[in-house]
Structures are given as structure tokens and as C-alpha cells.
Amino acid sequence: MESTRKELIQLLNNVEGHISGQELSGQLGISRTAVWKHMNELKKDGYEIEAVQRKGYKILSSPDKISENTLRWGLDTKWIGHELHHYDQVESTQEIVHQLAKQGKPHGTVVIADEQVKGKGRMSRNWDSPKGKGIWMSVLLRPNLPPVQAPQITLLAATVLARMIAERSALAPQIKWPNDLLINHKKVSGILTEMQAEQDTIQYIVLGMGMNVNQEDREIPADIKYKASSLKIESRQHWNIQQTVQHILRLFEETYERFEAHGFSSIKKDWEHFGYKIGEEVTISTMKKTWQATLVGIEPDGALRAKSKDGEEEKLYSAEIHWGEGGYHA
Ligand code: BTN
């Protein structure tokens, strides 16, 4: 039943115009009445389907509420999201992907949820993941890389999210080192990368991406309002989650393949293009000292490059950056 529905969506999606009930019944090996029943189920799922006499059926639009079907509909990727699991509610999509990784699921497996009740942020923080308001998604990756290069994947993911926003709106996303996405100085998205490694090889990476999409201003918790926002608040328009997720997956696959073929340099360029306060002066504190420096870019190992007034350049791995006006501390 489930797989017939998937096949039906694929068939509808693969034709330009309409496809007749007879053809669908032939291709799916089910009766025309069964085709008609499936169509009604799709409508209940929120698909808008046009049925024209003597021509057949055509999908006009997919529903806003995501499901495995709606996410697969029109997803023309080669490997990412071919194994895809959608849940209404989970504790954290990260944990589910860790389990799937241990079961041997393939590179590119995606888990996405409408709501997380124990969303995880970086540095053991919570990640607020309210129902239907954002993208709470984790991807299983099995890169053929040494563990030291794992941070490059996080930087890559940040450029993908920034590009997606820039391509779908007039907003100007920025990546705040190491991997927060800001719009108008406020965080709209964060990335959590967890790695399972053995000596010199990565066994797998769980790449978690959280994006505040359709929260209204009043839905952002009061204590973080000064530093957090959503795509809807910043763009003053509703975002279709299904299309936004598909856009991320498409760009991710394309960027990841570019990274595999040509290495980190093109990713570095993208990152620096979107980099927050790159070329600007900030105050930096480490355990030993506090100083002012201009941010100049990133290193292939994910370090931030900062140049002090005397021209000396340092690589920063875990400094506290005082981002100055409009920004907040890392
Ligand atoms: C950060 O602290 O900025 C990273 C936030 C990462 C949140 C995402 S939402 C999907 C995935 N599941 C989780 O529990 N966390 C990540």
C-alpha cells in the first residue's frame, strides 16, 4: 500500500501533463478503482489533484504538512534522501540517525521530524524545535575522509543553508563562525555535527540541521528574542517547508559532490562569501589574552583566521569572539 502510493506519486511526477487512470492502473498493477482510492488518500494528505475527463490526473501542488510522500515528491537527487524517514514527534532526530547508522543504513539517509521534544544544540544546549514551525533534520554521511577533515562538512552544510536562503528570498544570510546562520544579526539556524570515528577513519557523521522557519515573533522564547529569529519573521512571508527541505537536499548533494571532486577550496570561498564580519574588526578573548583583530577567513581545518594590528595572523579554534554591535557572544 505504502509503496504503491510512493510509485503513484513518482508516476504523476514524471509526466509533464496528465496521466490517465488506465495507464496508472496498468503501470501499478492495480485496478482503476484502487487508483481512484489512492487519489482520494493523496487529497486527504493535502495534495491538490486535478482530474480531467479523458486526460487523467495531475498533481497541482503538494501539502504544507510534510510527510515521507510529500518530501519524496519531486526530489530529484541521486543519493541524498533516498532513504528518508519522517516522524510527527521525536526526542531528537540525531539519536534516530545514530541508530540507523549502526544498522548499516546508507550514506545520505535523512530523518526529519515536525517536532523534537529533546532537540540537541551544540555544547549540550537544548534546541527549541516546535511543531511544524521549522526544519529539524539529521543526515547520515559516510565520508571517505580522515577525522580531522570532519569540520569541513559542517562548514559545507552552513554554506548550503546560506545559499538556499539567498536563492529563495531577498534576505542576506551570514554564517557566524563556526556555523550559526544569521539574518540581520539574529540566529535562524544551527548545525550540530556528531562523528563516530575509529583511529584514522570516520565511520559515520550525523549532521543535524535546525532551522527556524515559520515561527511568528511571539513564538520566539522571550529570553532569546534579542538573538534569535525565523525566516518568516525576517522575510515577512510564509515558507513552504517541503520545498525548502528539498532545496536544501538538492544543494547539499551538489555541494558535497563538488567537495568530493575538487576538495575544500570552493567551499572555503562560499563560506567566506557568507562569513559574518569577515574583513571586520572584532575583539577576541582566549584564556591567555584579549585583543582586537580583523577576521580574514577560515582554514581547511575549520579554524578562524584573525589578523591583529601588528600584522600577525592567528588560527582560532575555540576563542570567544565579541562580535560587537548587533552581534552576540559565541
Ligand atoms: C546549535 O546549537 O546551533 C545546533 C543546533 C542543531 C539542531 C538540530 S535540529 C535537528 C538535529 N536534531 C537535534 O536534536 N539537533 C539537531
mmCIF file with all atom_site columns, N, CA and C and ligand atoms in Angstrom, residues 91-94 116 118-122 125 127 129 135-138 179-180 187 189-192 208-210, ligand 1:
data_model
loop_
_atom_site.group_PDB
_atom_site.id
_atom_site.type_symbol
_atom_site.label_atom_id
_atom_site.label_alt_id
_atom_site.label_comp_id
_atom_site.label_asym_id
_atom_site.label_entity_id
_atom_site.label_seq_id
_atom_site.pdbx_PDB_ins_code
_atom_site.Cartn_x
_atom_site.Cartn_y
_atom_site.Cartn_z
_atom_site.occupancy
_atom_site.B_iso_or_equiv
_atom_site.pdbx_formal_charge
_atom_site.auth_seq_id
_atom_site.auth_comp_id
_atom_site.auth_asym_id
_atom_site.auth_atom_id
_atom_site.pdbx_PDB_model_num
ATOM   1  N N   . GLU A 1 91  ? 12.248 12.553 20.068 1.00 0.00 ? 91  GLU A N   1
ATOM   2  C CA  . GLU A 1 91  ? 13.058 13.249 21.071 1.00 0.00 ? 91  GLU A CA  1
ATOM   3  C C   . GLU A 1 91  ? 14.084 14.097 20.320 1.00 0.00 ? 91  GLU A C   1
ATOM   4  N N   . SER A 1 92  ? 14.882 13.424 19.478 1.00 0.00 ? 92  SER A N   1
ATOM   5  C CA  . SER A 1 92  ? 15.874 14.145 18.672 1.00 0.00 ? 92  SER A CA  1
ATOM   6  C C   . SER A 1 92  ? 16.162 13.315 17.414 1.00 0.00 ? 92  SER A C   1
ATOM   7  N N   . THR A 1 93  ? 16.176 13.962 16.287 1.00 0.00 ? 93  THR A N   1
ATOM   8  C CA  . THR A 1 93  ? 16.478 13.238 15.038 1.00 0.00 ? 93  THR A CA  1
ATOM   9  C C   . THR A 1 93  ? 17.917 12.711 15.055 1.00 0.00 ? 93  THR A C   1
ATOM   10 N N   . GLN A 1 94  ? 18.788 13.352 15.844 1.00 0.00 ? 94  GLN A N   1
ATOM   11 C CA  . GLN A 1 94  ? 20.186 12.902 15.921 1.00 0.00 ? 94  GLN A CA  1
ATOM   12 C C   . GLN A 1 94  ? 20.245 11.448 16.391 1.00 0.00 ? 94  GLN A C   1
ATOM   13 N N   . GLN A 1 116 ? 10.567 18.191 17.841 1.00 0.00 ? 116 GLN A N   1
ATOM   14 C CA  . GLN A 1 116 ? 11.513 17.457 18.694 1.00 0.00 ? 116 GLN A CA  1
ATOM   15 C C   . GLN A 1 116 ? 11.246 17.891 20.134 1.00 0.00 ? 116 GLN A C   1
ATOM   16 N N   . LYS A 1 118 ? 13.271 16.818 22.655 1.00 0.00 ? 118 LYS A N   1
ATOM   17 C CA  . LYS A 1 118 ? 14.579 16.920 23.312 1.00 0.00 ? 118 LYS A CA  1
ATOM   18 C C   . LYS A 1 118 ? 15.633 17.301 22.287 1.00 0.00 ? 118 LYS A C   1
ATOM   19 N N   . GLY A 1 119 ? 15.325 18.358 21.520 1.00 0.00 ? 119 GLY A N   1
ATOM   20 C CA  . GLY A 1 119 ? 16.257 18.807 20.478 1.00 0.00 ? 119 GLY A CA  1
ATOM   21 C C   . GLY A 1 119 ? 17.589 19.187 21.105 1.00 0.00 ? 119 GLY A C   1
ATOM   22 N N   . LYS A 1 120 ? 18.664 18.751 20.437 1.00 0.00 ? 120 LYS A N   1
ATOM   23 C CA  . LYS A 1 120 ? 20.010 18.993 20.989 1.00 0.00 ? 120 LYS A CA  1
ATOM   24 C C   . LYS A 1 120 ? 20.706 20.104 20.224 1.00 0.00 ? 120 LYS A C   1
ATOM   25 N N   . GLY A 1 121 ? 21.280 21.032 20.970 1.00 0.00 ? 121 GLY A N   1
ATOM   26 C CA  . GLY A 1 121 ? 22.108 22.059 20.343 1.00 0.00 ? 121 GLY A CA  1
ATOM   27 C C   . GLY A 1 121 ? 23.572 21.772 20.632 1.00 0.00 ? 121 GLY A C   1
ATOM   28 N N   . ARG A 1 122 ? 24.452 22.651 20.166 1.00 0.00 ? 122 ARG A N   1
ATOM   29 C CA  . ARG A 1 122 ? 25.868 22.477 20.457 1.00 0.00 ? 122 ARG A CA  1
ATOM   30 C C   . ARG A 1 122 ? 26.135 22.768 21.920 1.00 0.00 ? 122 ARG A C   1
ATOM   31 N N   . ARG A 1 125 ? 23.524 22.295 24.792 1.00 0.00 ? 125 ARG A N   1
ATOM   32 C CA  . ARG A 1 125 ? 22.362 23.173 24.957 1.00 0.00 ? 125 ARG A CA  1
ATOM   33 C C   . ARG A 1 125 ? 21.121 22.479 24.397 1.00 0.00 ? 125 ARG A C   1
ATOM   34 N N   . TRP A 1 127 ? 17.743 22.579 22.007 1.00 0.00 ? 127 TRP A N   1
ATOM   35 C CA  . TRP A 1 127 ? 17.376 23.258 20.757 1.00 0.00 ? 127 TRP A CA  1
ATOM   36 C C   . TRP A 1 127 ? 15.848 23.231 20.656 1.00 0.00 ? 127 TRP A C   1
ATOM   37 N N   . SER A 1 129 ? 12.437 23.127 19.254 1.00 0.00 ? 129 SER A N   1
ATOM   38 C CA  . SER A 1 129 ? 12.005 22.618 17.940 1.00 0.00 ? 129 SER A CA  1
ATOM   39 C C   . SER A 1 129 ? 10.486 22.455 17.893 1.00 0.00 ? 129 SER A C   1
ATOM   40 N N   . ILE A 1 135 ? 12.628 23.324 10.369 1.00 0.00 ? 135 ILE A N   1
ATOM   41 C CA  . ILE A 1 135 ? 13.229 22.123 9.781  1.00 0.00 ? 135 ILE A CA  1
ATOM   42 C C   . ILE A 1 135 ? 14.124 21.514 10.836 1.00 0.00 ? 135 ILE A C   1
ATOM   43 N N   . TRP A 1 136 ? 13.758 20.333 11.287 1.00 0.00 ? 136 TRP A N   1
ATOM   44 C CA  . TRP A 1 136 ? 14.534 19.608 12.289 1.00 0.00 ? 136 TRP A CA  1
ATOM   45 C C   . TRP A 1 136 ? 14.952 18.304 11.607 1.00 0.00 ? 136 TRP A C   1
ATOM   46 N N   . MET A 1 137 ? 16.182 18.282 11.128 1.00 0.00 ? 137 MET A N   1
ATOM   47 C CA  . MET A 1 137 ? 16.569 17.214 10.209 1.00 0.00 ? 137 MET A CA  1
ATOM   48 C C   . MET A 1 137 ? 18.008 16.768 10.472 1.00 0.00 ? 137 MET A C   1
ATOM   49 N N   . SER A 1 138 ? 18.232 15.457 10.386 1.00 0.00 ? 138 SER A N   1
ATOM   50 C CA  . SER A 1 138 ? 19.596 14.933 10.509 1.00 0.00 ? 138 SER A CA  1
ATOM   51 C C   . SER A 1 138 ? 19.893 14.044 9.314  1.00 0.00 ? 138 SER A C   1
ATOM   52 N N   . ASN A 1 179 ? 29.427 27.928 12.834 1.00 0.00 ? 179 ASN A N   1
ATOM   53 C CA  . ASN A 1 179 ? 28.384 27.526 11.885 1.00 0.00 ? 179 ASN A CA  1
ATOM   54 C C   . ASN A 1 179 ? 26.961 27.928 12.262 1.00 0.00 ? 179 ASN A C   1
ATOM   55 N N   . ASP A 1 180 ? 26.816 29.131 12.804 1.00 0.00 ? 180 ASP A N   1
ATOM   56 C CA  . ASP A 1 180 ? 25.459 29.646 13.028 1.00 0.00 ? 180 ASP A CA  1
ATOM   57 C C   . ASP A 1 180 ? 25.046 30.461 11.820 1.00 0.00 ? 180 ASP A C   1
ATOM   58 N N   . LYS A 1 187 ? 20.156 34.737 14.969 1.00 0.00 ? 187 LYS A N   1
ATOM   59 C CA  . LYS A 1 187 ? 20.345 33.351 14.546 1.00 0.00 ? 187 LYS A CA  1
ATOM   60 C C   . LYS A 1 187 ? 19.021 32.741 14.079 1.00 0.00 ? 187 LYS A C   1
ATOM   61 N N   . SER A 1 189 ? 19.390 29.558 12.338 1.00 0.00 ? 189 SER A N   1
ATOM   62 C CA  . SER A 1 189 ? 19.692 28.157 12.088 1.00 0.00 ? 189 SER A CA  1
ATOM   63 C C   . SER A 1 189 ? 21.012 27.756 12.738 1.00 0.00 ? 189 SER A C   1
ATOM   64 N N   . GLY A 1 190 ? 21.079 26.483 13.135 1.00 0.00 ? 190 GLY A N   1
ATOM   65 C CA  . GLY A 1 190 ? 22.308 25.978 13.744 1.00 0.00 ? 190 GLY A CA  1
ATOM   66 C C   . GLY A 1 190 ? 22.588 24.562 13.249 1.00 0.00 ? 190 GLY A C   1
ATOM   67 N N   . ILE A 1 191 ? 23.842 24.176 13.350 1.00 0.00 ? 191 ILE A N   1
ATOM   68 C CA  . ILE A 1 191 ? 24.252 22.854 12.853 1.00 0.00 ? 191 ILE A CA  1
ATOM   69 C C   . ILE A 1 191 ? 24.967 22.107 13.971 1.00 0.00 ? 191 ILE A C   1
ATOM   70 N N   . LEU A 1 192 ? 24.607 20.858 14.138 1.00 0.00 ? 192 LEU A N   1
ATOM   71 C CA  . LEU A 1 192 ? 25.267 20.021 15.141 1.00 0.00 ? 192 LEU A CA  1
ATOM   72 C C   . LEU A 1 192 ? 25.828 18.796 14.428 1.00 0.00 ? 192 LEU A C   1
ATOM   73 N N   . GLY A 1 208 ? 23.273 17.312 11.914 1.00 0.00 ? 208 GLY A N   1
ATOM   74 C CA  . GLY A 1 208 ? 21.953 17.811 12.326 1.00 0.00 ? 208 GLY A CA  1
ATOM   75 C C   . GLY A 1 208 ? 21.797 19.270 11.938 1.00 0.00 ? 208 GLY A C   1
ATOM   76 N N   . MET A 1 209 ? 20.703 19.555 11.264 1.00 0.00 ? 209 MET A N   1
ATOM   77 C CA  . MET A 1 209 ? 20.441 20.945 10.872 1.00 0.00 ? 209 MET A CA  1
ATOM   78 C C   . MET A 1 209 ? 19.098 21.387 11.460 1.00 0.00 ? 209 MET A C   1
ATOM   79 N N   . GLY A 1 210 ? 19.123 22.489 12.160 1.00 0.00 ? 210 GLY A N   1
ATOM   80 C CA  . GLY A 1 210 ? 17.889 23.034 12.718 1.00 0.00 ? 210 GLY A CA  1
ATOM   81 C C   . GLY A 1 210 ? 17.677 24.411 12.133 1.00 0.00 ? 210 GLY A C   1
HETATM 82 C C1  . BTN B 2 .   ? 23.259 24.701 17.523 1.00 0.00 ? 1   BTN B C1  1
HETATM 83 O O1  . BTN B 2 .   ? 23.425 24.622 18.745 1.00 0.00 ? 1   BTN B O1  1
HETATM 84 O O2  . BTN B 2 .   ? 23.324 25.771 16.924 1.00 0.00 ? 1   BTN B O2  1
HETATM 85 C C2  . BTN B 2 .   ? 22.973 23.446 16.724 1.00 0.00 ? 1   BTN B C2  1
HETATM 86 C C3  . BTN B 2 .   ? 21.509 23.121 16.677 1.00 0.00 ? 1   BTN B C3  1
HETATM 87 C C4  . BTN B 2 .   ? 21.197 21.845 15.895 1.00 0.00 ? 1   BTN B C4  1
HETATM 88 C C5  . BTN B 2 .   ? 19.738 21.461 15.957 1.00 0.00 ? 1   BTN B C5  1
HETATM 89 C C6  . BTN B 2 .   ? 19.416 20.308 15.070 1.00 0.00 ? 1   BTN B C6  1
HETATM 90 S S1  . BTN B 2 .   ? 17.682 20.118 14.795 1.00 0.00 ? 1   BTN B S1  1
HETATM 91 C C7  . BTN B 2 .   ? 17.948 18.575 14.038 1.00 0.00 ? 1   BTN B C7  1
HETATM 92 C C8  . BTN B 2 .   ? 19.013 17.879 14.831 1.00 0.00 ? 1   BTN B C8  1
HETATM 93 N N1  . BTN B 2 .   ? 18.417 17.171 15.970 1.00 0.00 ? 1   BTN B N1  1
HETATM 94 C C9  . BTN B 2 .   ? 18.799 17.683 17.125 1.00 0.00 ? 1   BTN B C9  1
HETATM 95 O O3  . BTN B 2 .   ? 18.434 17.257 18.243 1.00 0.00 ? 1   BTN B O3  1
HETATM 96 N N2  . BTN B 2 .   ? 19.639 18.698 16.930 1.00 0.00 ? 1   BTN B N2  1
HETATM 97 C C10 . BTN B 2 .   ? 19.883 18.944 15.524 1.00 0.00 ? 1   BTN B C10 1
#
